[in-house]
CSV table of C-alpha atoms in Angstrom, one decimal:
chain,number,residue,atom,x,y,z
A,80,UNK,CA,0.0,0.0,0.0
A,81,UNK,CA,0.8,3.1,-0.9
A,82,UNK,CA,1.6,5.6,2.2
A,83,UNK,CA,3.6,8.2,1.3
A,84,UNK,CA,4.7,10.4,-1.9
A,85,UNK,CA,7.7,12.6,-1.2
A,86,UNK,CA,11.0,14.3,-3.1
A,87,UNK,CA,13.5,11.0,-2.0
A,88,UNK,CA,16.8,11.9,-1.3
A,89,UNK,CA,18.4,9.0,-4.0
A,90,UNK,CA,20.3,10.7,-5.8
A,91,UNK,CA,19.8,7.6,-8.5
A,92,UNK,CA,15.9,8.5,-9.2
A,93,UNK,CA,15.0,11.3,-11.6
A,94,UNK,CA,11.2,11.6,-10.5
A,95,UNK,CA,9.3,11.6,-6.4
A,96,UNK,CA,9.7,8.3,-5.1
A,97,UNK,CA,6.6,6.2,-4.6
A,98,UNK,CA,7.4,4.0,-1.1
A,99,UNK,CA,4.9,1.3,-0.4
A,100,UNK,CA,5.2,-1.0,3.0
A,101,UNK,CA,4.8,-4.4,1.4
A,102,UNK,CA,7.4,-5.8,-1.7
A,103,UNK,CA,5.9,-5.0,-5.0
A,104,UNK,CA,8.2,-6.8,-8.0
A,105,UNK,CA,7.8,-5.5,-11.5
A,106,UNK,CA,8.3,-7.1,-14.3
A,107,UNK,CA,6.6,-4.9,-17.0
A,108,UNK,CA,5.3,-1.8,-16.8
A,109,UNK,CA,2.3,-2.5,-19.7
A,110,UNK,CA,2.0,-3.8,-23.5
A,111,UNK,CA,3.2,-1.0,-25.8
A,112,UNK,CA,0.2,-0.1,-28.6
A,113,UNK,CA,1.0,-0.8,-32.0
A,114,UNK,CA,0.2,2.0,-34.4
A,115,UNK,CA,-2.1,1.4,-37.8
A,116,UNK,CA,-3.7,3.5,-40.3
A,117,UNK,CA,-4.4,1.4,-42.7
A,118,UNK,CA,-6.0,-1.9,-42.1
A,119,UNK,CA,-5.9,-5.6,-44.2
A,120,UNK,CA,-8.8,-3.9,-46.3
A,121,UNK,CA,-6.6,-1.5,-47.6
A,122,UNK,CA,-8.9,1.3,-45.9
A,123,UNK,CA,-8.8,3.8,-42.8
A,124,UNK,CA,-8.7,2.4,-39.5
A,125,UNK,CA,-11.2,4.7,-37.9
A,126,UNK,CA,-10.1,7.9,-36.5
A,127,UNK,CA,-7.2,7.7,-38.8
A,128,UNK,CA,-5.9,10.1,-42.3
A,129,UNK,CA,-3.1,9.7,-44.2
A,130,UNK,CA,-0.1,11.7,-43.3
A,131,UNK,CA,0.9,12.7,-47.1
A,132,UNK,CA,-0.7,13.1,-50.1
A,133,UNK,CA,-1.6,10.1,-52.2
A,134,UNK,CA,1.0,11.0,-54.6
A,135,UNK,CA,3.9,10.6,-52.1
A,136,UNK,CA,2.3,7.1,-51.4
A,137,UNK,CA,2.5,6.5,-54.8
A,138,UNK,CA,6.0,7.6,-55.1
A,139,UNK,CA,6.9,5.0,-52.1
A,140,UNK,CA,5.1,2.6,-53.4
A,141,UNK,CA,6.8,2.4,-56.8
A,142,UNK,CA,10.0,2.4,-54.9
A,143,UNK,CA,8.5,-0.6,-52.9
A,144,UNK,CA,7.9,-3.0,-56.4
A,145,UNK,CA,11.0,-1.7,-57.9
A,146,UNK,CA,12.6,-3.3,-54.8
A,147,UNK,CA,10.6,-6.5,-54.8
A,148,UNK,CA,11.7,-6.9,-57.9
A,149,UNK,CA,15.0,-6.7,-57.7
A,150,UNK,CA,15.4,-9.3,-55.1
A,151,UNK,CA,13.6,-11.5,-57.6
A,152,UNK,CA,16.2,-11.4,-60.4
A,153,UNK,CA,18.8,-11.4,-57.7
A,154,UNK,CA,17.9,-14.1,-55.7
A,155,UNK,CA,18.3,-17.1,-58.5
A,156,UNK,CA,21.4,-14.8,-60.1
A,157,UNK,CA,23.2,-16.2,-57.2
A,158,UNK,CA,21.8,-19.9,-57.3
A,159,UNK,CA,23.2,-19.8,-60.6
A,160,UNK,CA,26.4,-18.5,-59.7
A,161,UNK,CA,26.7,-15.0,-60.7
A,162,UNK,CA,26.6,-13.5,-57.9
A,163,UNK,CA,28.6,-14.8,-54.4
A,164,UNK,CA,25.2,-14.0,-51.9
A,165,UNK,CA,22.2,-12.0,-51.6
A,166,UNK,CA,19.9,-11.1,-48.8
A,167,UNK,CA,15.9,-10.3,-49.9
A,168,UNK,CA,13.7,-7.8,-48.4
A,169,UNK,CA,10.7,-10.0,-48.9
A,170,UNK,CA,7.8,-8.9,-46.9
A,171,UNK,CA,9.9,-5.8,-45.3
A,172,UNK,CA,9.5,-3.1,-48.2
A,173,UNK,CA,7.2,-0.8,-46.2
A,174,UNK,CA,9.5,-0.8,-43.5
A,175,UNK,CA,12.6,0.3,-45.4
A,176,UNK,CA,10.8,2.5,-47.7
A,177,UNK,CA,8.3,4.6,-45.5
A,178,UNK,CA,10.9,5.4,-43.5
A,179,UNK,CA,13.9,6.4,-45.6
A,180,UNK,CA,10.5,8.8,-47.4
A,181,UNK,CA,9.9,10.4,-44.4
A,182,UNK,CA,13.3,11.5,-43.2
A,183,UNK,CA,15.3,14.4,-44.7
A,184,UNK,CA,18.4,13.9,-47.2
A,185,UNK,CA,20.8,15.6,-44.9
A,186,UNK,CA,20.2,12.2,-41.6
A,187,UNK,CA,23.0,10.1,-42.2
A,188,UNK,CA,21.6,6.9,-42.5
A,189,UNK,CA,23.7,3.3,-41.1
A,190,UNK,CA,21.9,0.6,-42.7
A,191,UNK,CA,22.5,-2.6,-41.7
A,192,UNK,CA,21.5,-5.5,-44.4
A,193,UNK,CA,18.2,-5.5,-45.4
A,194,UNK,CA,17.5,-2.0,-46.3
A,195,UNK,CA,17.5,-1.9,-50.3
A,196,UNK,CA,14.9,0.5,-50.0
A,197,UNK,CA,16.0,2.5,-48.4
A,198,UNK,CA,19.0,2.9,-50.5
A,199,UNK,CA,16.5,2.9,-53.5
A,200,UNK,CA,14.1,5.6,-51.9
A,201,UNK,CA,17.4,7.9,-51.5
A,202,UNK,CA,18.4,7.4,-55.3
A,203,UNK,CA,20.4,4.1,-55.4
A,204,UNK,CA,20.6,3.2,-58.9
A,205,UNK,CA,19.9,-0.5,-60.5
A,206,UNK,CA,23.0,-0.4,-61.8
A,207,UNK,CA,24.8,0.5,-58.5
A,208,UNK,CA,23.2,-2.6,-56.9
A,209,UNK,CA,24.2,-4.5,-59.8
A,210,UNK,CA,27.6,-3.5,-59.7
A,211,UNK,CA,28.0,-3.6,-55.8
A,212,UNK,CA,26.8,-7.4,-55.9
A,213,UNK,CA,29.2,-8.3,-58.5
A,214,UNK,CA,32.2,-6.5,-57.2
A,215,UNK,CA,32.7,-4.2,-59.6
A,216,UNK,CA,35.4,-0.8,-59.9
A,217,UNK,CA,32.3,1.6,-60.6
A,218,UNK,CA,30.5,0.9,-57.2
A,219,UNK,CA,31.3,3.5,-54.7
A,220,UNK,CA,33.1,0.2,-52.2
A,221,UNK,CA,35.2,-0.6,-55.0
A,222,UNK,CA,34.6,-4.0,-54.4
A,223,UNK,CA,35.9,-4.4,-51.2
A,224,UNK,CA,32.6,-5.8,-49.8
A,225,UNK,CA,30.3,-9.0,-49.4
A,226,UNK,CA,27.0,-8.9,-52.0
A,227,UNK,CA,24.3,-6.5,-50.5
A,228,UNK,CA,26.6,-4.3,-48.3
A,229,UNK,CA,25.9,-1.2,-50.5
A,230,UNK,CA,27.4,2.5,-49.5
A,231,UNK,CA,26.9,5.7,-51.4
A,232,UNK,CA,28.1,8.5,-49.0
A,233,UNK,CA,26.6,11.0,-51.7
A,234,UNK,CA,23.2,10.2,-50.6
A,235,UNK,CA,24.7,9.6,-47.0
A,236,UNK,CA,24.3,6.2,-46.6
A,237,UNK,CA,27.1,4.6,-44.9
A,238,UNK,CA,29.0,1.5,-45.2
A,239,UNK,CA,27.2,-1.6,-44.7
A,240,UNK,CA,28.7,-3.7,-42.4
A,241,UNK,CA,28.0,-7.6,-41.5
A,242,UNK,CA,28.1,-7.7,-38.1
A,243,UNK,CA,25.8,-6.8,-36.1
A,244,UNK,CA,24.7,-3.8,-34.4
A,245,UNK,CA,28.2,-1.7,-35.0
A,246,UNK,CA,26.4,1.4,-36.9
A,247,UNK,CA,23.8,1.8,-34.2
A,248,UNK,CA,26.7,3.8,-31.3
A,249,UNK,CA,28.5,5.2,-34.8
A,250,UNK,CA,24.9,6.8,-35.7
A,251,UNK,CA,24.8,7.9,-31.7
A,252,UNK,CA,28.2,9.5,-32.2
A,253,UNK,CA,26.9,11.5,-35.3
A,254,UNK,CA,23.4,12.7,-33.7
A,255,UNK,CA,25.6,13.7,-30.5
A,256,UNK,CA,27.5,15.9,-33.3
A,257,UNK,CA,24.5,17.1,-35.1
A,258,UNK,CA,23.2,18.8,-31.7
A,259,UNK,CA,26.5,20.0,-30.3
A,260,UNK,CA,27.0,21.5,-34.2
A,261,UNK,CA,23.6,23.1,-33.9
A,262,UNK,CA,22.7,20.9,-37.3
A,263,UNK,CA,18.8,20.1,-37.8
A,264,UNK,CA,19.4,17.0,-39.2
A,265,UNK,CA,20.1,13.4,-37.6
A,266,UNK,CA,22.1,10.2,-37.3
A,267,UNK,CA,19.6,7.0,-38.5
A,268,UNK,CA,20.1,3.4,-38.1
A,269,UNK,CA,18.4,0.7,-38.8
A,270,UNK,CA,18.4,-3.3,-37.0
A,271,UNK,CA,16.8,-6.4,-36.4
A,272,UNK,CA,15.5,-7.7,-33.2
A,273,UNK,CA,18.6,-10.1,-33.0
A,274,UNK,CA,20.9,-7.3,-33.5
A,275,UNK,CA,18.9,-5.6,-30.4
A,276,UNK,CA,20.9,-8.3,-28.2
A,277,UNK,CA,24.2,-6.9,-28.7
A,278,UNK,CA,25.7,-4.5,-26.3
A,279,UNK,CA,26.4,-1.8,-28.9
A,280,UNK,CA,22.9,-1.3,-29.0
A,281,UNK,CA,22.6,-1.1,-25.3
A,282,UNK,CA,25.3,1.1,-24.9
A,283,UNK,CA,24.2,3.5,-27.8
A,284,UNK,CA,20.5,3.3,-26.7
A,285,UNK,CA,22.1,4.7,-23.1
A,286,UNK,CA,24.5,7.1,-24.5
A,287,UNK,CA,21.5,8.5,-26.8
A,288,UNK,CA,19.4,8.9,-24.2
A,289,UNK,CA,21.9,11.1,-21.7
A,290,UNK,CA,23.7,13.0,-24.5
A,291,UNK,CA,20.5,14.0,-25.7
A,292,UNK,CA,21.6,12.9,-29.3
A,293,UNK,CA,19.7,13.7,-32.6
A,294,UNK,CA,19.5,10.0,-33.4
A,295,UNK,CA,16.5,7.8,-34.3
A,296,UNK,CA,16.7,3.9,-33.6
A,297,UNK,CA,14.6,1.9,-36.3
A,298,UNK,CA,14.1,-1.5,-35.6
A,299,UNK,CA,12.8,-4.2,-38.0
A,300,UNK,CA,11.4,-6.2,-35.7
A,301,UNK,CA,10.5,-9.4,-38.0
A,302,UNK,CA,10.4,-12.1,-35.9
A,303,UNK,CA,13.5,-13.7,-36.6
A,304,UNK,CA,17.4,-13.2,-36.1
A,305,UNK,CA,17.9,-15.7,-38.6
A,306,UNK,CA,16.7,-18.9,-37.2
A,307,UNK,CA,16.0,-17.8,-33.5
A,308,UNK,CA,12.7,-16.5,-32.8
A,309,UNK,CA,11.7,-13.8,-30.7
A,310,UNK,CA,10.1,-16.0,-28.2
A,311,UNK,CA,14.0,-17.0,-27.3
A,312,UNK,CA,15.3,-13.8,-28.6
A,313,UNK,CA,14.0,-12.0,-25.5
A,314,UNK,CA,11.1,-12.1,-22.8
A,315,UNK,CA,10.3,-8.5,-22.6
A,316,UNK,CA,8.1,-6.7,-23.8
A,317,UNK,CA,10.0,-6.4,-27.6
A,318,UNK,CA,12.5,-4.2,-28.4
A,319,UNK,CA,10.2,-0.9,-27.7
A,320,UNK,CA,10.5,-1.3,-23.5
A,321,UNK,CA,13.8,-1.5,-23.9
A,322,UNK,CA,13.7,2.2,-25.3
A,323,UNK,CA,11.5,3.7,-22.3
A,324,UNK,CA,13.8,2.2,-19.9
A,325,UNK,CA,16.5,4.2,-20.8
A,326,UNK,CA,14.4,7.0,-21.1
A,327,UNK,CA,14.3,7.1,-25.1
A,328,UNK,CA,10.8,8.5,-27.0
A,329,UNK,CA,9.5,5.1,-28.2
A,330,UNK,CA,6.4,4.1,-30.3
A,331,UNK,CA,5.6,0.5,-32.1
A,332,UNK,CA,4.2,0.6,-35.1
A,333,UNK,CA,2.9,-2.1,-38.1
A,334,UNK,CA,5.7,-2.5,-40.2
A,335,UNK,CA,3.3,-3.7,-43.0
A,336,UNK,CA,1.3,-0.2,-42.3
A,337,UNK,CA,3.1,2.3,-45.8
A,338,UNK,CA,1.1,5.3,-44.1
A,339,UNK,CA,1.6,4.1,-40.3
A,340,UNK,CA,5.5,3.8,-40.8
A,341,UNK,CA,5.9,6.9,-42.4
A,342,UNK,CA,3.4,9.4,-40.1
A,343,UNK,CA,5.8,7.5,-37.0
A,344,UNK,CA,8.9,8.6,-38.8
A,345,UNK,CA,8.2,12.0,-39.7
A,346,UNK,CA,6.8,13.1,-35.8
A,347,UNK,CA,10.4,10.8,-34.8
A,348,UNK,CA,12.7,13.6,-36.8
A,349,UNK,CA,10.7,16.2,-35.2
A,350,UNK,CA,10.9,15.4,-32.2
A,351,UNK,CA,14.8,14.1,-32.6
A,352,UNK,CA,15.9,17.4,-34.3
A,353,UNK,CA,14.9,19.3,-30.9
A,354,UNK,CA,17.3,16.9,-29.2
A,355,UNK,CA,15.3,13.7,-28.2
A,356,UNK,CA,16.5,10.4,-29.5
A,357,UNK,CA,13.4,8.2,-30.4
A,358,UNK,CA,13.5,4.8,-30.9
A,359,UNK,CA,10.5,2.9,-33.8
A,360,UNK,CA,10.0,-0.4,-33.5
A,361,UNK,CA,8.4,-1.7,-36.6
A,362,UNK,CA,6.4,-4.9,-36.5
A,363,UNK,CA,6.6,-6.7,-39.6
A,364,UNK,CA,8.1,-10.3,-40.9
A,365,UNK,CA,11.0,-11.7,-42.7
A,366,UNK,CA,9.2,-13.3,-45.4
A,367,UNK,CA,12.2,-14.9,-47.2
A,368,UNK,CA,15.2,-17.1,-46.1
A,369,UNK,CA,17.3,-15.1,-43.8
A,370,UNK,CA,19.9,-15.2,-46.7
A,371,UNK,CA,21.2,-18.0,-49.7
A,372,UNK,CA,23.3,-19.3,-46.5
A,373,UNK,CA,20.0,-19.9,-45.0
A,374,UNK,CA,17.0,-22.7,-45.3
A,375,UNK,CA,14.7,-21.4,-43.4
A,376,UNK,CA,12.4,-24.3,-43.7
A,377,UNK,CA,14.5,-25.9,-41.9
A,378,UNK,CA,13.4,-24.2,-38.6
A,379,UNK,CA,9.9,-22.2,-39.5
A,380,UNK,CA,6.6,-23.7,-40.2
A,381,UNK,CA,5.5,-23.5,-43.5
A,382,UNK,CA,1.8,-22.4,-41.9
A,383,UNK,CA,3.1,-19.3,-40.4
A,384,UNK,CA,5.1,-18.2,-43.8
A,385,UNK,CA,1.5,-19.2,-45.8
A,386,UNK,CA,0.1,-17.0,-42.8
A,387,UNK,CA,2.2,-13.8,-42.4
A,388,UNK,CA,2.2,-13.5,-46.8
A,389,UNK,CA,-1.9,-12.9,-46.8
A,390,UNK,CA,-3.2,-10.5,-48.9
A,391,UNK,CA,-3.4,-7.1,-46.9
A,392,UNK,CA,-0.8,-8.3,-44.2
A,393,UNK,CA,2.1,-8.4,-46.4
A,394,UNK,CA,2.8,-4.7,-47.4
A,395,UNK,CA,3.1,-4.5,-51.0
A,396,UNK,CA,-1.2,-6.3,-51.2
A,397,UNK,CA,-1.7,-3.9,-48.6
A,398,UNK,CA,-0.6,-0.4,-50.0
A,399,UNK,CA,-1.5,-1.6,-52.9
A,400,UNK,CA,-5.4,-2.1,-52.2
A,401,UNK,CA,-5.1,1.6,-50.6
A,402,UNK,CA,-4.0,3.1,-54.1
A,403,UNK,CA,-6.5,0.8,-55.8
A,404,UNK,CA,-9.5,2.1,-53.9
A,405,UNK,CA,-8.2,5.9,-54.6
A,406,UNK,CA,-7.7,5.0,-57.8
A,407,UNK,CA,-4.4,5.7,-58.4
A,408,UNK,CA,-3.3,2.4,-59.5
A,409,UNK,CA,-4.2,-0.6,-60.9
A,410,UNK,CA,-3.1,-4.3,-62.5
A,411,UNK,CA,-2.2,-3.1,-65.3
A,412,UNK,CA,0.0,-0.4,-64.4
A,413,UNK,CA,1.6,-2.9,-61.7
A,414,UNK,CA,2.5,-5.5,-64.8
A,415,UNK,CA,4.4,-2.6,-66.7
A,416,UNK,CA,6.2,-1.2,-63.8
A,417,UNK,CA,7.7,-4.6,-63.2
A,418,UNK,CA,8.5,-5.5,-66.9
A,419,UNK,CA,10.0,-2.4,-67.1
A,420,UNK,CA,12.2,-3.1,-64.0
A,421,UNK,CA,12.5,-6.3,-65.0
A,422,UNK,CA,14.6,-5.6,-68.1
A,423,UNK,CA,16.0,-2.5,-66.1
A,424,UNK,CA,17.9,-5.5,-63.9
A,425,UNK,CA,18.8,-7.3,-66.6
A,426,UNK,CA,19.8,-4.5,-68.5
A,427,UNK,CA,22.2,-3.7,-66.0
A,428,UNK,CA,23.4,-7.5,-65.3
A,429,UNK,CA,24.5,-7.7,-68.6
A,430,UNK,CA,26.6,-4.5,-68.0
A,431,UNK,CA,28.0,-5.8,-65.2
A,432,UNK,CA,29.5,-8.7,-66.3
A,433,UNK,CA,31.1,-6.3,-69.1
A,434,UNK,CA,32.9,-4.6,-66.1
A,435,UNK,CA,36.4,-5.1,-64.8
A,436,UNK,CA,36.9,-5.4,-60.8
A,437,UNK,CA,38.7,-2.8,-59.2
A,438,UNK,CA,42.2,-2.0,-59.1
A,439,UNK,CA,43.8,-4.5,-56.9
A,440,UNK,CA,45.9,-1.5,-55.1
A,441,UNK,CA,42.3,0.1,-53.9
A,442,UNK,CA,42.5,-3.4,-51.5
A,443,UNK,CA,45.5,-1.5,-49.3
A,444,UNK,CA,43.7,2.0,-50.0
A,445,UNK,CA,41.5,4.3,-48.1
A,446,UNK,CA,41.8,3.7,-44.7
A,447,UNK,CA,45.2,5.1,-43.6
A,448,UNK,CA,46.7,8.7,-44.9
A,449,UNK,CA,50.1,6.9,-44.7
A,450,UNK,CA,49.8,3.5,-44.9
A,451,UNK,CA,52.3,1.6,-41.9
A,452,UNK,CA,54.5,-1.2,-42.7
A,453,UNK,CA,52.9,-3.8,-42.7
A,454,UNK,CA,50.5,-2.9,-44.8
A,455,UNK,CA,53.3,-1.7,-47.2
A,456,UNK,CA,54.7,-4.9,-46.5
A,457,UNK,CA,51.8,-7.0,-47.9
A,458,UNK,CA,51.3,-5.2,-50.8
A,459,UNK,CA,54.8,-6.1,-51.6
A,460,UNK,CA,54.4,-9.6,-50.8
A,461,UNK,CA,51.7,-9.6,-53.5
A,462,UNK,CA,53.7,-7.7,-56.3
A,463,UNK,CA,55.9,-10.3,-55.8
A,464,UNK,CA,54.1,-13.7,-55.4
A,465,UNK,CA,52.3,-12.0,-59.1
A,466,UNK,CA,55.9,-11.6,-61.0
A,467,UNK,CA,57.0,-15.2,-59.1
A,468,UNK,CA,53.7,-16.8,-61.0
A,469,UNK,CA,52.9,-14.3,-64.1
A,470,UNK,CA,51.5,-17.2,-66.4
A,471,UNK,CA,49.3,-18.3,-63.7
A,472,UNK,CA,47.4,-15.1,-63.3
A,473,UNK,CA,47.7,-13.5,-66.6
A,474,UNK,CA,43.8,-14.4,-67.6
A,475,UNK,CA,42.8,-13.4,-64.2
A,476,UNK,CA,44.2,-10.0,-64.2
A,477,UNK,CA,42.5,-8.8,-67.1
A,478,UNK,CA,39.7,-8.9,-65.5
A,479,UNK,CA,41.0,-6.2,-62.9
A,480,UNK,CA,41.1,-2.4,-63.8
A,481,UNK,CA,44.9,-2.2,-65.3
A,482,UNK,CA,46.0,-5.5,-64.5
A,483,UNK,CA,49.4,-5.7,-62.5
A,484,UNK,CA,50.2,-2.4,-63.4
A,485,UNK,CA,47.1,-2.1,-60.5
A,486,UNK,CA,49.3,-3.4,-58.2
């Protein structure tokens, strides 16, 4: 019982203490709501209007098939070997788009691996995808990364990176910047629900919160970090209570929801660019295998795949049967977009593989102003192991921009 409400002299608490005489153990302090505008109909919820014009939907959803499609043509490209490995955004489109739609071109996005559209949204070509999946000298990496870890510091988007969670405190850093500079604009990054379980995240939610850093957590929260599901990924209340605890402004929203995802983003920068870090939690569901490393049939029933890809759940039926109604789009304008993208891909594949890879001396390049001896040391070591075995890799090295001479 409740007997007394006082200023406490902890110098630990930020608020009045409550005191109570009996032992009261918490374990949650409620189920955070999950924000919808648009429901499996493709309509309204009640109470509900759309945050941007029907145009801008349209806009987002364009960039949403273009990126469907894409994984399509890339997905068997590496099953048949031109490609190394790929990573599909199946069932996540709204989620990268919306969001990448509703922020400004000045945040300084840190993707993390599933984000295509949000590269796409921010003017990522075809042919840049194209190129960064096959390692070629054009793509702004040079080459130097796995398939799918795209970067174009032009748009700012950042570097890729395969493991986990390591953008998130980088993205802190940058929002801490942004507010110290007196900059109205913000450090984004985007993760999974398995990458939530990292410290990084836990130390950059914390350092966010105190520094009062322009920054804006975005989780995917699909269910999935690759074949452990949430249920043994974590027993709180997802990754949103996680954000209040620290003090962080934190709303859920349905990942599959186009309109939902990008009204929560939008009021996230605005509150962020006045100094408040905000963490989203998007709700929505990895749809395809977690990569081609992965078989995900292997550890997910084939009901709740069959269940989670209905019409109106998924987001591309969904936002689709809102433009429909509002007639701004229909089947026949669906079947041209992706022919056209279609041959856009393939267009572009066939340029690829015209394409040398990069010089091989951009592999000891970029990273240090003077580079120290041992890396000068390696490079050496590789001049000469190519001169020590010049027949054996004189076919190869056409295939790299100015052969030895690279070197």
């Amino acid at each position: 019982r409740c007997w007394q409400r006082c200023a406490a002299s902890f110098a630990g608490l930020k608020d009045e203490a409550t005191f109570v005489s009996q032992p009261e153990f918490q374990k949650a302090a409620g189920t955070l709501s999950v924000l919808r505008l648009v429901d499996e109909n493709g309509r309204l919820v009640p109470g509900a209007s759309l945050p941007c014009s029907m145009d801008v939907l349209l806009g987002m959803y364009t960039t949403m098939v273009r990126t469907n499609v894409i994984d399509q043509v890339m997905l068997p490209k590496q099953r048949q070997g031109d490609i190394s490995f790929y990573m599909t955004g199946f069932g996540e489109e709204a989620a990268q788009v919306a969001t990448a739609a509703a922020l400004d071109k000045a945040d300084v996005i840190w993707a993390q691996y599933r984000e295509l559209g949000a590269f796409m949204q921010r003017g990522f070509t075809i042919q840049q995808v194209v190129d960064q999946c096959m390692s070629r000298a054009d793509e702004p990496g040079k080459g130097r990364q796995m398939p799918v870890h795209y970067t174009d510091a032009s748009i700012n988007m950042q570097a890729i990176t395969s493991p986990l969670g390591t953008g998130v405190p980088q993205s802190v850093g940058a929002g801490y910047a942004f507010r110290v500079g007196g900059e109205p604009r913000c450090g984004v990054n985007y993760f999974g629900d398995g990458a939530a379980s990292t410290g990084d995240f836990a130390v950059a939610l914390n350092f966010a919160a105190t520094l009062k850093a322009q920054t804006i957590f975005i989780c995917r929260n699909n269910g999935w970090a690759i074949s452990t599901p949430a249920n043994e990924q974590y027993a709180g209340d997802g990754i949103g209570a996680r954000g209040i605890a620290y003090g962080v402004h934190t709303i859920r929203v349905d990942g599959n929801d186009l309109a939902a995802v990008y009204l929560a983003t939008a009021q996230a920068r605005e509150l962020c660019v006045q100094g408040q870090p905000v963490l989203l939690e998007l709700m929505t569901y990895r749809r395809g295998h977690h990569s081609t490393s992965d078989d995900a049939a292997r550890y997910r029933p084939k009901e709740q795949v069959a269940r989670m890809a209905r019409q109106g759940l998924e987001p591309l039926s969904r936002a689709k049967l809102l433009l429909q109604d509002a007639g701004c789009w229909d089947d026949q304008k669906e079947e041209e977009l992706r022919d056209a993208t279609r041959e856009e891909v393939h267009a572009a594949l066939r340029l690829g593989k015209e394409k040398k890879f990069a010089a091989i001396k951009d592999m000891f390049e970029d990273v240090w102003a003077t580079p120290p001896p041992e890396l000068q040391r390696q490079r050496q070591e590789l001049r000469e192991h190519l001169d020590r075995h010049a027949d054996h890799y004189a076919t190869a090295l056409e295939q790299f921009k100015d052969g030895r001479a690279g070197c």
